[in-house]
């Protein structure tokens, strides 16, 4: 009975205030978490990640992340402006944090547009163009608010339908774990597993367009994900079977490439 009641309360909440739209794909997504509360939780968890990590001091690596990052951010802003959604970025502060950890082939994005990158990602990124694939993919997750969507789903699925503010008080440890899971940070499977199939596909296709608009060759995304496939990692657990397989992902990227290549050609000719 109680369970049925909370289910109906959820349905009502979702109906009244719980939806947002993903840029370019137009998919409706769950958005039960107020931005302000989400930013507060994220800041706390971000500071905790920093406290437990070593910030990279390699000036060459920092310079390349900053250079590629600035171009990708500008392209993401233009992308959102073209979709009439630039106001969705009002709370974005952007920025990149490079963490020294050569064994972690991972990156993740925060709800305010900041991206955390572990130096292990250079094994797969290889060069500027490969790094653009990663940064554009992560920024695509950010502007599509995939973390907020995951957090909303996890509040229902794992935290008993509590609001984020309530969950923080009543289940702080579980809430932090849910946040790390929602944003793909602090999980073993990292870049490969936190999001759903639909979200990954969106981040790949939006990411392709953004990197192309930033002047990077989107064909590099195929090579990047092929290199990711070669890097030995943990076995994908059965619960992650909804995640796209590597080959599915590469096929979907190849399908989205012609449109991204047009954007790339236009950027090359018209700037
Ligand atoms: Zn992703």
PDB file of C-alpha atoms and ligand atoms in Angstrom:
ATOM      1  CA  UNK A   1       0.000   0.000   0.000  1.00  0.00           C
ATOM      2  CA  UNK A   2       2.750   2.416   1.048  1.00  0.00           C
ATOM      3  CA  UNK A   3       4.730   1.308  -1.956  1.00  0.00           C
ATOM      4  CA  UNK A   4       1.754   1.875  -4.265  1.00  0.00           C
ATOM      5  CA  UNK A   5       1.210   5.309  -2.775  1.00  0.00           C
ATOM      6  CA  UNK A   6       4.819   6.380  -3.267  1.00  0.00           C
ATOM      7  CA  UNK A   7       4.655   5.061  -6.826  1.00  0.00           C
ATOM      8  CA  UNK A   8       1.664   7.295  -7.552  1.00  0.00           C
ATOM      9  CA  UNK A   9       3.364  10.244  -5.865  1.00  0.00           C
ATOM     10  CA  UNK A  10       6.333   9.647  -8.210  1.00  0.00           C
ATOM     11  CA  UNK A  11       4.073   9.559 -11.231  1.00  0.00           C
ATOM     12  CA  UNK A  12       2.469  12.843 -10.174  1.00  0.00           C
ATOM     13  CA  UNK A  13       5.842  14.506  -9.534  1.00  0.00           C
ATOM     14  CA  UNK A  14       7.181  13.332 -12.896  1.00  0.00           C
ATOM     15  CA  UNK A  15       4.048  14.595 -14.621  1.00  0.00           C
ATOM     16  CA  UNK A  16       4.121  18.003 -12.977  1.00  0.00           C
ATOM     17  CA  UNK A  17       7.798  18.944 -12.981  1.00  0.00           C
ATOM     18  CA  UNK A  18       9.955  16.071 -14.014  1.00  0.00           C
ATOM     19  CA  UNK A  19      10.786  16.365 -17.677  1.00  0.00           C
ATOM     20  CA  UNK A  20      13.403  18.033 -19.829  1.00  0.00           C
ATOM     21  CA  UNK A  21      14.326  17.790 -23.500  1.00  0.00           C
ATOM     22  CA  UNK A  22      17.659  16.630 -24.888  1.00  0.00           C
ATOM     23  CA  UNK A  23      19.151  19.056 -27.442  1.00  0.00           C
ATOM     24  CA  UNK A  24      19.058  17.927 -31.101  1.00  0.00           C
ATOM     25  CA  UNK A  25      17.537  14.487 -30.462  1.00  0.00           C
ATOM     26  CA  UNK A  26      14.422  15.964 -28.755  1.00  0.00           C
ATOM     27  CA  UNK A  27      14.188  12.952 -26.422  1.00  0.00           C
ATOM     28  CA  UNK A  28      12.194  13.627 -23.251  1.00  0.00           C
ATOM     29  CA  UNK A  29      14.175  12.815 -20.120  1.00  0.00           C
ATOM     30  CA  UNK A  30      13.493  12.550 -16.424  1.00  0.00           C
ATOM     31  CA  UNK A  31      14.609  15.657 -14.474  1.00  0.00           C
ATOM     32  CA  UNK A  32      13.489  15.341 -10.857  1.00  0.00           C
ATOM     33  CA  UNK A  33      16.513  17.005  -9.334  1.00  0.00           C
ATOM     34  CA  UNK A  34      16.602  20.784  -8.761  1.00  0.00           C
ATOM     35  CA  UNK A  35      19.724  22.265 -10.368  1.00  0.00           C
ATOM     36  CA  UNK A  36      20.771  24.129  -7.220  1.00  0.00           C
ATOM     37  CA  UNK A  37      20.745  21.008  -5.011  1.00  0.00           C
ATOM     38  CA  UNK A  38      22.491  19.004  -7.696  1.00  0.00           C
ATOM     39  CA  UNK A  39      25.263  21.618  -7.974  1.00  0.00           C
ATOM     40  CA  UNK A  40      25.761  21.590  -4.193  1.00  0.00           C
ATOM     41  CA  UNK A  41      26.082  17.797  -4.059  1.00  0.00           C
ATOM     42  CA  UNK A  42      28.367  17.825  -7.067  1.00  0.00           C
ATOM     43  CA  UNK A  43      30.671  20.440  -5.560  1.00  0.00           C
ATOM     44  CA  UNK A  44      31.059  18.389  -2.367  1.00  0.00           C
ATOM     45  CA  UNK A  45      31.802  15.218  -4.292  1.00  0.00           C
ATOM     46  CA  UNK A  46      34.140  17.018  -6.696  1.00  0.00           C
ATOM     47  CA  UNK A  47      36.149  18.405  -3.751  1.00  0.00           C
ATOM     48  CA  UNK A  48      36.316  14.916  -2.268  1.00  0.00           C
ATOM     49  CA  UNK A  49      37.600  13.474  -5.561  1.00  0.00           C
ATOM     50  CA  UNK A  50      40.262  16.228  -5.642  1.00  0.00           C
ATOM     51  CA  UNK A  51      41.291  15.504  -2.037  1.00  0.00           C
ATOM     52  CA  UNK A  52      41.812  11.836  -2.895  1.00  0.00           C
ATOM     53  CA  UNK A  53      43.682  12.528  -6.147  1.00  0.00           C
ATOM     54  CA  UNK A  54      46.967  13.881  -7.420  1.00  0.00           C
ATOM     55  CA  UNK A  55      46.534  16.779  -9.826  1.00  0.00           C
ATOM     56  CA  UNK A  56      48.662  16.363 -12.960  1.00  0.00           C
ATOM     57  CA  UNK A  57      51.628  18.760 -13.121  1.00  0.00           C
ATOM     58  CA  UNK A  58      52.703  17.867 -16.654  1.00  0.00           C
ATOM     59  CA  UNK A  59      52.539  21.274 -18.385  1.00  0.00           C
ATOM     60  CA  UNK A  60      52.474  19.751 -21.876  1.00  0.00           C
ATOM     61  CA  UNK A  61      49.454  17.598 -21.090  1.00  0.00           C
ATOM     62  CA  UNK A  62      47.694  20.488 -19.302  1.00  0.00           C
ATOM     63  CA  UNK A  63      48.322  22.781 -22.284  1.00  0.00           C
ATOM     64  CA  UNK A  64      46.871  20.309 -24.784  1.00  0.00           C
ATOM     65  CA  UNK A  65      43.781  19.708 -22.621  1.00  0.00           C
ATOM     66  CA  UNK A  66      43.259  23.484 -22.295  1.00  0.00           C
ATOM     67  CA  UNK A  67      43.728  24.077 -26.025  1.00  0.00           C
ATOM     68  CA  UNK A  68      41.389  21.311 -27.185  1.00  0.00           C
ATOM     69  CA  UNK A  69      38.995  22.038 -24.323  1.00  0.00           C
ATOM     70  CA  UNK A  70      38.561  25.706 -25.204  1.00  0.00           C
ATOM     71  CA  UNK A  71      37.735  24.880 -28.829  1.00  0.00           C
ATOM     72  CA  UNK A  72      35.277  22.178 -27.785  1.00  0.00           C
ATOM     73  CA  UNK A  73      33.547  24.462 -25.243  1.00  0.00           C
ATOM     74  CA  UNK A  74      33.099  27.207 -27.858  1.00  0.00           C
ATOM     75  CA  UNK A  75      31.656  24.660 -30.291  1.00  0.00           C
ATOM     76  CA  UNK A  76      29.283  23.312 -27.596  1.00  0.00           C
ATOM     77  CA  UNK A  77      28.026  26.829 -26.895  1.00  0.00           C
ATOM     78  CA  UNK A  78      27.371  27.423 -30.597  1.00  0.00           C
ATOM     79  CA  UNK A  79      25.611  24.049 -30.783  1.00  0.00           C
ATOM     80  CA  UNK A  80      23.273  24.951 -27.905  1.00  0.00           C
ATOM     81  CA  UNK A  81      22.665  28.429 -29.321  1.00  0.00           C
ATOM     82  CA  UNK A  82      21.692  26.883 -32.677  1.00  0.00           C
ATOM     83  CA  UNK A  83      19.148  24.733 -30.841  1.00  0.00           C
ATOM     84  CA  UNK A  84      17.776  27.732 -28.923  1.00  0.00           C
ATOM     85  CA  UNK A  85      18.910  26.133 -25.649  1.00  0.00           C
ATOM     86  CA  UNK A  86      21.741  28.443 -24.583  1.00  0.00           C
ATOM     87  CA  UNK A  87      19.863  29.315 -21.367  1.00  0.00           C
ATOM     88  CA  UNK A  88      20.366  25.704 -20.244  1.00  0.00           C
ATOM     89  CA  UNK A  89      24.050  26.608 -19.905  1.00  0.00           C
ATOM     90  CA  UNK A  90      23.494  29.572 -17.556  1.00  0.00           C
ATOM     91  CA  UNK A  91      24.794  27.612 -14.556  1.00  0.00           C
ATOM     92  CA  UNK A  92      27.786  26.193 -16.448  1.00  0.00           C
ATOM     93  CA  UNK A  93      31.232  27.255 -15.237  1.00  0.00           C
ATOM     94  CA  UNK A  94      33.151  24.892 -17.602  1.00  0.00           C
ATOM     95  CA  UNK A  95      36.766  23.872 -16.996  1.00  0.00           C
ATOM     96  CA  UNK A  96      38.995  20.799 -17.054  1.00  0.00           C
ATOM     97  CA  UNK A  97      40.752  19.002 -14.217  1.00  0.00           C
ATOM     98  CA  UNK A  98      43.517  16.611 -15.172  1.00  0.00           C
ATOM     99  CA  UNK A  99      44.210  13.944 -12.546  1.00  0.00           C
ATOM    100  CA  UNK A 100      47.517  12.084 -12.540  1.00  0.00           C
ATOM    101  CA  UNK A 101      46.557   8.428 -12.763  1.00  0.00           C
ATOM    102  CA  UNK A 102      48.067   6.591 -15.749  1.00  0.00           C
ATOM    103  CA  UNK A 103      46.125   3.390 -15.001  1.00  0.00           C
ATOM    104  CA  UNK A 104      42.670   4.966 -15.080  1.00  0.00           C
ATOM    105  CA  UNK A 105      41.406   5.233 -18.644  1.00  0.00           C
ATOM    106  CA  UNK A 106      38.500   7.467 -17.723  1.00  0.00           C
ATOM    107  CA  UNK A 107      36.885  10.880 -17.848  1.00  0.00           C
ATOM    108  CA  UNK A 108      33.625  12.248 -16.525  1.00  0.00           C
ATOM    109  CA  UNK A 109      31.644  15.461 -16.524  1.00  0.00           C
ATOM    110  CA  UNK A 110      29.917  17.445 -13.779  1.00  0.00           C
ATOM    111  CA  UNK A 111      26.496  19.096 -14.101  1.00  0.00           C
ATOM    112  CA  UNK A 112      28.142  22.533 -14.355  1.00  0.00           C
ATOM    113  CA  UNK A 113      30.125  21.600 -17.470  1.00  0.00           C
ATOM    114  CA  UNK A 114      33.420  20.853 -15.749  1.00  0.00           C
ATOM    115  CA  UNK A 115      35.200  17.741 -16.971  1.00  0.00           C
ATOM    116  CA  UNK A 116      37.514  15.482 -14.977  1.00  0.00           C
ATOM    117  CA  UNK A 117      40.098  13.610 -17.021  1.00  0.00           C
ATOM    118  CA  UNK A 118      42.458  10.917 -15.773  1.00  0.00           C
ATOM    119  CA  UNK A 119      45.877  10.829 -17.478  1.00  0.00           C
ATOM    120  CA  UNK A 120      45.296   7.156 -18.402  1.00  0.00           C
ATOM    121  CA  UNK A 121      42.963   8.400 -21.142  1.00  0.00           C
ATOM    122  CA  UNK A 122      46.021   9.482 -23.179  1.00  0.00           C
ATOM    123  CA  UNK A 123      46.654   5.777 -23.857  1.00  0.00           C
ATOM    124  CA  UNK A 124      43.540   5.832 -26.052  1.00  0.00           C
ATOM    125  CA  UNK A 125      43.394   9.504 -27.048  1.00  0.00           C
ATOM    126  CA  UNK A 126      46.939   9.487 -28.490  1.00  0.00           C
ATOM    127  CA  UNK A 127      46.782  12.991 -30.013  1.00  0.00           C
ATOM    128  CA  UNK A 128      44.782  16.252 -30.086  1.00  0.00           C
ATOM    129  CA  UNK A 129      42.092  14.833 -32.334  1.00  0.00           C
ATOM    130  CA  UNK A 130      41.660  11.778 -30.082  1.00  0.00           C
ATOM    131  CA  UNK A 131      41.441  14.006 -27.022  1.00  0.00           C
ATOM    132  CA  UNK A 132      38.763  16.052 -28.807  1.00  0.00           C
ATOM    133  CA  UNK A 133      36.686  12.837 -29.100  1.00  0.00           C
ATOM    134  CA  UNK A 134      36.819  12.359 -25.315  1.00  0.00           C
ATOM    135  CA  UNK A 135      36.202  15.982 -24.350  1.00  0.00           C
ATOM    136  CA  UNK A 136      33.363  16.438 -26.864  1.00  0.00           C
ATOM    137  CA  UNK A 137      31.767  13.168 -25.685  1.00  0.00           C
ATOM    138  CA  UNK A 138      31.936  14.249 -22.026  1.00  0.00           C
ATOM    139  CA  UNK A 139      30.669  17.754 -22.752  1.00  0.00           C
ATOM    140  CA  UNK A 140      27.834  16.190 -24.748  1.00  0.00           C
ATOM    141  CA  UNK A 141      26.846  14.190 -21.620  1.00  0.00           C
ATOM    142  CA  UNK A 142      27.022  17.487 -19.708  1.00  0.00           C
ATOM    143  CA  UNK A 143      24.877  19.640 -22.023  1.00  0.00           C
ATOM    144  CA  UNK A 144      22.371  16.795 -22.450  1.00  0.00           C
ATOM    145  CA  UNK A 145      22.162  16.626 -18.607  1.00  0.00           C
ATOM    146  CA  UNK A 146      22.584  12.859 -18.629  1.00  0.00           C
ATOM    147  CA  UNK A 147      23.889  12.868 -15.051  1.00  0.00           C
ATOM    148  CA  UNK A 148      20.762  14.636 -13.769  1.00  0.00           C
ATOM    149  CA  UNK A 149      18.640  12.093 -15.635  1.00  0.00           C
ATOM    150  CA  UNK A 150      20.601   9.178 -14.114  1.00  0.00           C
ATOM    151  CA  UNK A 151      20.426  10.760 -10.664  1.00  0.00           C
ATOM    152  CA  UNK A 152      16.641  11.130 -11.045  1.00  0.00           C
ATOM    153  CA  UNK A 153      16.364   7.462 -12.067  1.00  0.00           C
ATOM    154  CA  UNK A 154      18.571   6.339  -9.171  1.00  0.00           C
ATOM    155  CA  UNK A 155      16.502   8.312  -6.637  1.00  0.00           C
ATOM    156  CA  UNK A 156      13.503   6.269  -7.719  1.00  0.00           C
ATOM    157  CA  UNK A 157      15.284   2.929  -8.185  1.00  0.00           C
ATOM    158  CA  UNK A 158      17.755   2.927  -5.283  1.00  0.00           C
ATOM    159  CA  UNK A 159      16.795   5.660  -2.840  1.00  0.00           C
ATOM    160  CA  UNK A 160      13.127   4.901  -2.306  1.00  0.00           C
ATOM    161  CA  UNK A 161      11.726   7.801  -4.311  1.00  0.00           C
ATOM    162  CA  UNK A 162      13.176  10.409  -1.938  1.00  0.00           C
ATOM    163  CA  UNK A 163      13.936  13.890  -3.208  1.00  0.00           C
ATOM    164  CA  UNK A 164      17.635  14.643  -3.514  1.00  0.00           C
ATOM    165  CA  UNK A 165      17.506  16.993  -0.495  1.00  0.00           C
ATOM    166  CA  UNK A 166      15.802  14.299   1.623  1.00  0.00           C
ATOM    167  CA  UNK A 167      18.143  11.583   0.391  1.00  0.00           C
ATOM    168  CA  UNK A 168      21.158  13.680   1.407  1.00  0.00           C
ATOM    169  CA  UNK A 169      19.900  13.827   4.992  1.00  0.00           C
ATOM    170  CA  UNK A 170      18.516  10.319   5.318  1.00  0.00           C
ATOM    171  CA  UNK A 171      20.890   8.271   3.160  1.00  0.00           C
ATOM    172  CA  UNK A 172      24.074  10.344   2.695  1.00  0.00           C
ATOM    173  CA  UNK A 173      26.412   7.448   1.822  1.00  0.00           C
ATOM    174  CA  UNK A 174      24.016   5.889  -0.704  1.00  0.00           C
ATOM    175  CA  UNK A 175      23.346   9.329  -2.185  1.00  0.00           C
ATOM    176  CA  UNK A 176      27.042   9.943  -2.720  1.00  0.00           C
ATOM    177  CA  UNK A 177      27.435   6.516  -4.330  1.00  0.00           C
ATOM    178  CA  UNK A 178      24.466   7.235  -6.580  1.00  0.00           C
ATOM    179  CA  UNK A 179      26.032  10.549  -7.618  1.00  0.00           C
ATOM    180  CA  UNK A 180      29.344   8.868  -8.476  1.00  0.00           C
ATOM    181  CA  UNK A 181      27.428   6.282 -10.499  1.00  0.00           C
ATOM    182  CA  UNK A 182      25.280   8.948 -12.194  1.00  0.00           C
ATOM    183  CA  UNK A 183      28.290  10.976 -13.298  1.00  0.00           C
ATOM    184  CA  UNK A 184      30.572   8.074 -14.172  1.00  0.00           C
ATOM    185  CA  UNK A 185      33.193   9.053 -11.637  1.00  0.00           C
ATOM    186  CA  UNK A 186      34.733   6.801  -9.063  1.00  0.00           C
ATOM    187  CA  UNK A 187      33.353   3.646 -10.688  1.00  0.00           C
ATOM    188  CA  UNK A 188      35.654   0.928 -11.877  1.00  0.00           C
ATOM    189  CA  UNK A 189      34.228   0.804 -15.360  1.00  0.00           C
ATOM    190  CA  UNK A 190      34.500   4.532 -15.944  1.00  0.00           C
ATOM    191  CA  UNK A 191      34.095   5.928 -19.430  1.00  0.00           C
ATOM    192  CA  UNK A 192      32.695   2.646 -20.685  1.00  0.00           C
ATOM    193  CA  UNK A 193      29.766   1.996 -18.408  1.00  0.00           C
ATOM    194  CA  UNK A 194      27.963   4.613 -16.405  1.00  0.00           C
ATOM    195  CA  UNK A 195      25.290   5.624 -18.860  1.00  0.00           C
ATOM    196  CA  UNK A 196      22.486   3.846 -20.667  1.00  0.00           C
ATOM    197  CA  UNK A 197      22.535   2.831 -24.300  1.00  0.00           C
ATOM    198  CA  UNK A 198      20.350   5.807 -25.328  1.00  0.00           C
ATOM    199  CA  UNK A 199      22.498   8.259 -23.410  1.00  0.00           C
ATOM    200  CA  UNK A 200      25.742   6.885 -24.830  1.00  0.00           C
ATOM    201  CA  UNK A 201      24.383   7.084 -28.350  1.00  0.00           C
ATOM    202  CA  UNK A 202      23.348  10.686 -27.779  1.00  0.00           C
ATOM    203  CA  UNK A 203      26.747  11.601 -26.310  1.00  0.00           C
ATOM    204  CA  UNK A 204      28.464   9.956 -29.285  1.00  0.00           C
ATOM    205  CA  UNK A 205      26.380  11.720 -31.949  1.00  0.00           C
ATOM    206  CA  UNK A 206      26.227  15.125 -30.214  1.00  0.00           C
ATOM    207  CA  UNK A 207      29.949  14.736 -29.429  1.00  0.00           C
ATOM    208  CA  UNK A 208      30.716  14.059 -33.115  1.00  0.00           C
ATOM    209  CA  UNK A 209      28.943  17.279 -34.149  1.00  0.00           C
ATOM    210  CA  UNK A 210      30.637  19.316 -31.436  1.00  0.00           C
ATOM    211  CA  UNK A 211      34.136  18.074 -32.259  1.00  0.00           C
ATOM    212  CA  UNK A 212      33.488  18.741 -35.955  1.00  0.00           C
ATOM    213  CA  UNK A 213      32.324  22.292 -35.168  1.00  0.00           C
ATOM    214  CA  UNK A 214      35.504  22.698 -33.116  1.00  0.00           C
ATOM    215  CA  UNK A 215      37.508  21.870 -36.244  1.00  0.00           C
ATOM    216  CA  UNK A 216      38.480  18.307 -35.323  1.00  0.00           C
ATOM    217  CA  UNK A 217      38.002  15.429 -37.754  1.00  0.00           C
ATOM    218  CA  UNK A 218      35.022  13.376 -36.477  1.00  0.00           C
ATOM    219  CA  UNK A 219      36.371  10.259 -38.245  1.00  0.00           C
ATOM    220  CA  UNK A 220      38.846  10.142 -35.350  1.00  0.00           C
ATOM    221  CA  UNK A 221      35.998   8.896 -33.122  1.00  0.00           C
ATOM    222  CA  UNK A 222      35.977   5.496 -34.842  1.00  0.00           C
ATOM    223  CA  UNK A 223      39.724   5.100 -34.356  1.00  0.00           C
ATOM    224  CA  UNK A 224      39.448   6.259 -30.733  1.00  0.00           C
ATOM    225  CA  UNK A 225      36.792   3.700 -29.797  1.00  0.00           C
ATOM    226  CA  UNK A 226      38.728   0.996 -31.632  1.00  0.00           C
ATOM    227  CA  UNK A 227      41.748   1.842 -29.487  1.00  0.00           C
ATOM    228  CA  UNK A 228      39.543   1.770 -26.371  1.00  0.00           C
ATOM    229  CA  UNK A 229      38.521  -1.771 -27.346  1.00  0.00           C
ATOM    230  CA  UNK A 230      42.168  -2.839 -27.347  1.00  0.00           C
ATOM    231  CA  UNK A 231      42.892  -1.587 -23.842  1.00  0.00           C
ATOM    232  CA  UNK A 232      42.498  -4.411 -21.357  1.00  0.00           C
ATOM    233  CA  UNK A 233      39.902  -3.522 -18.754  1.00  0.00           C
ATOM    234  CA  UNK A 234      37.592  -5.179 -16.313  1.00  0.00           C
ATOM    235  CA  UNK A 235      35.053  -7.668 -17.616  1.00  0.00           C
ATOM    236  CA  UNK A 236      31.712  -6.041 -18.289  1.00  0.00           C
ATOM    237  CA  UNK A 237      29.340  -7.275 -15.593  1.00  0.00           C
ATOM    238  CA  UNK A 238      25.948  -8.736 -16.542  1.00  0.00           C
ATOM    239  CA  UNK A 239      24.029  -5.784 -15.047  1.00  0.00           C
ATOM    240  CA  UNK A 240      25.607  -3.590 -17.688  1.00  0.00           C
ATOM    241  CA  UNK A 241      24.207  -5.607 -20.569  1.00  0.00           C
ATOM    242  CA  UNK A 242      22.042  -2.646 -21.621  1.00  0.00           C
ATOM    243  CA  UNK A 243      25.246  -0.825 -22.489  1.00  0.00           C
ATOM    244  CA  UNK A 244      26.112  -0.679 -26.185  1.00  0.00           C
ATOM    245  CA  UNK A 245      28.726  -3.198 -27.258  1.00  0.00           C
ATOM    246  CA  UNK A 246      31.843  -1.693 -28.766  1.00  0.00           C
ATOM    247  CA  UNK A 247      30.848  -2.822 -32.241  1.00  0.00           C
ATOM    248  CA  UNK A 248      27.323  -1.391 -31.869  1.00  0.00           C
ATOM    249  CA  UNK A 249      28.836   1.873 -30.812  1.00  0.00           C
ATOM    250  CA  UNK A 250      31.238   2.017 -33.755  1.00  0.00           C
ATOM    251  CA  UNK A 251      28.423   1.134 -36.182  1.00  0.00           C
ATOM    252  CA  UNK A 252      26.255   3.950 -34.773  1.00  0.00           C
ATOM    253  CA  UNK A 253      29.143   6.413 -34.996  1.00  0.00           C
ATOM    254  CA  UNK A 254      29.754   5.439 -38.626  1.00  0.00           C
ATOM    255  CA  UNK A 255      26.081   6.051 -39.377  1.00  0.00           C
ATOM    256  CA  UNK A 256      26.229   9.525 -37.809  1.00  0.00           C
ATOM    257  CA  UNK A 257      29.519  10.430 -39.514  1.00  0.00           C
ATOM    258  CA  UNK A 258      28.259  11.908 -42.835  1.00  0.00           C
ATOM    259  CA  UNK A 259      26.349  14.675 -41.034  1.00  0.00           C
ATOM    260  CA  UNK A 260      29.260  15.431 -38.718  1.00  0.00           C
ATOM    261  CA  UNK A 261      31.640  15.493 -41.691  1.00  0.00           C
ATOM    262  CA  UNK A 262      29.484  18.184 -43.320  1.00  0.00           C
ATOM    263  CA  UNK A 263      29.816  20.320 -40.185  1.00  0.00           C
ATOM    264  CA  UNK A 264      33.566  19.636 -40.240  1.00  0.00           C
ATOM    265  CA  UNK A 265      33.926  20.719 -43.897  1.00  0.00           C
ATOM    266  CA  UNK A 266      31.909  23.891 -43.223  1.00  0.00           C
ATOM    267  CA  UNK A 267      34.116  24.718 -40.234  1.00  0.00           C
ATOM    268  CA  UNK A 268      37.236  24.216 -42.318  1.00  0.00           C
ATOM    269  CA  UNK A 269      36.012  26.476 -45.124  1.00  0.00           C
ATOM    270  CA  UNK A 270      34.148  29.146 -43.190  1.00  0.00           C
ATOM    271  CA  UNK A 271      35.767  28.952 -39.745  1.00  0.00           C
TER     272      UNK A 271
HETATM  273 ZN1  LIG B   1      29.771   8.236 -22.252  1.00  0.00          ZN
END
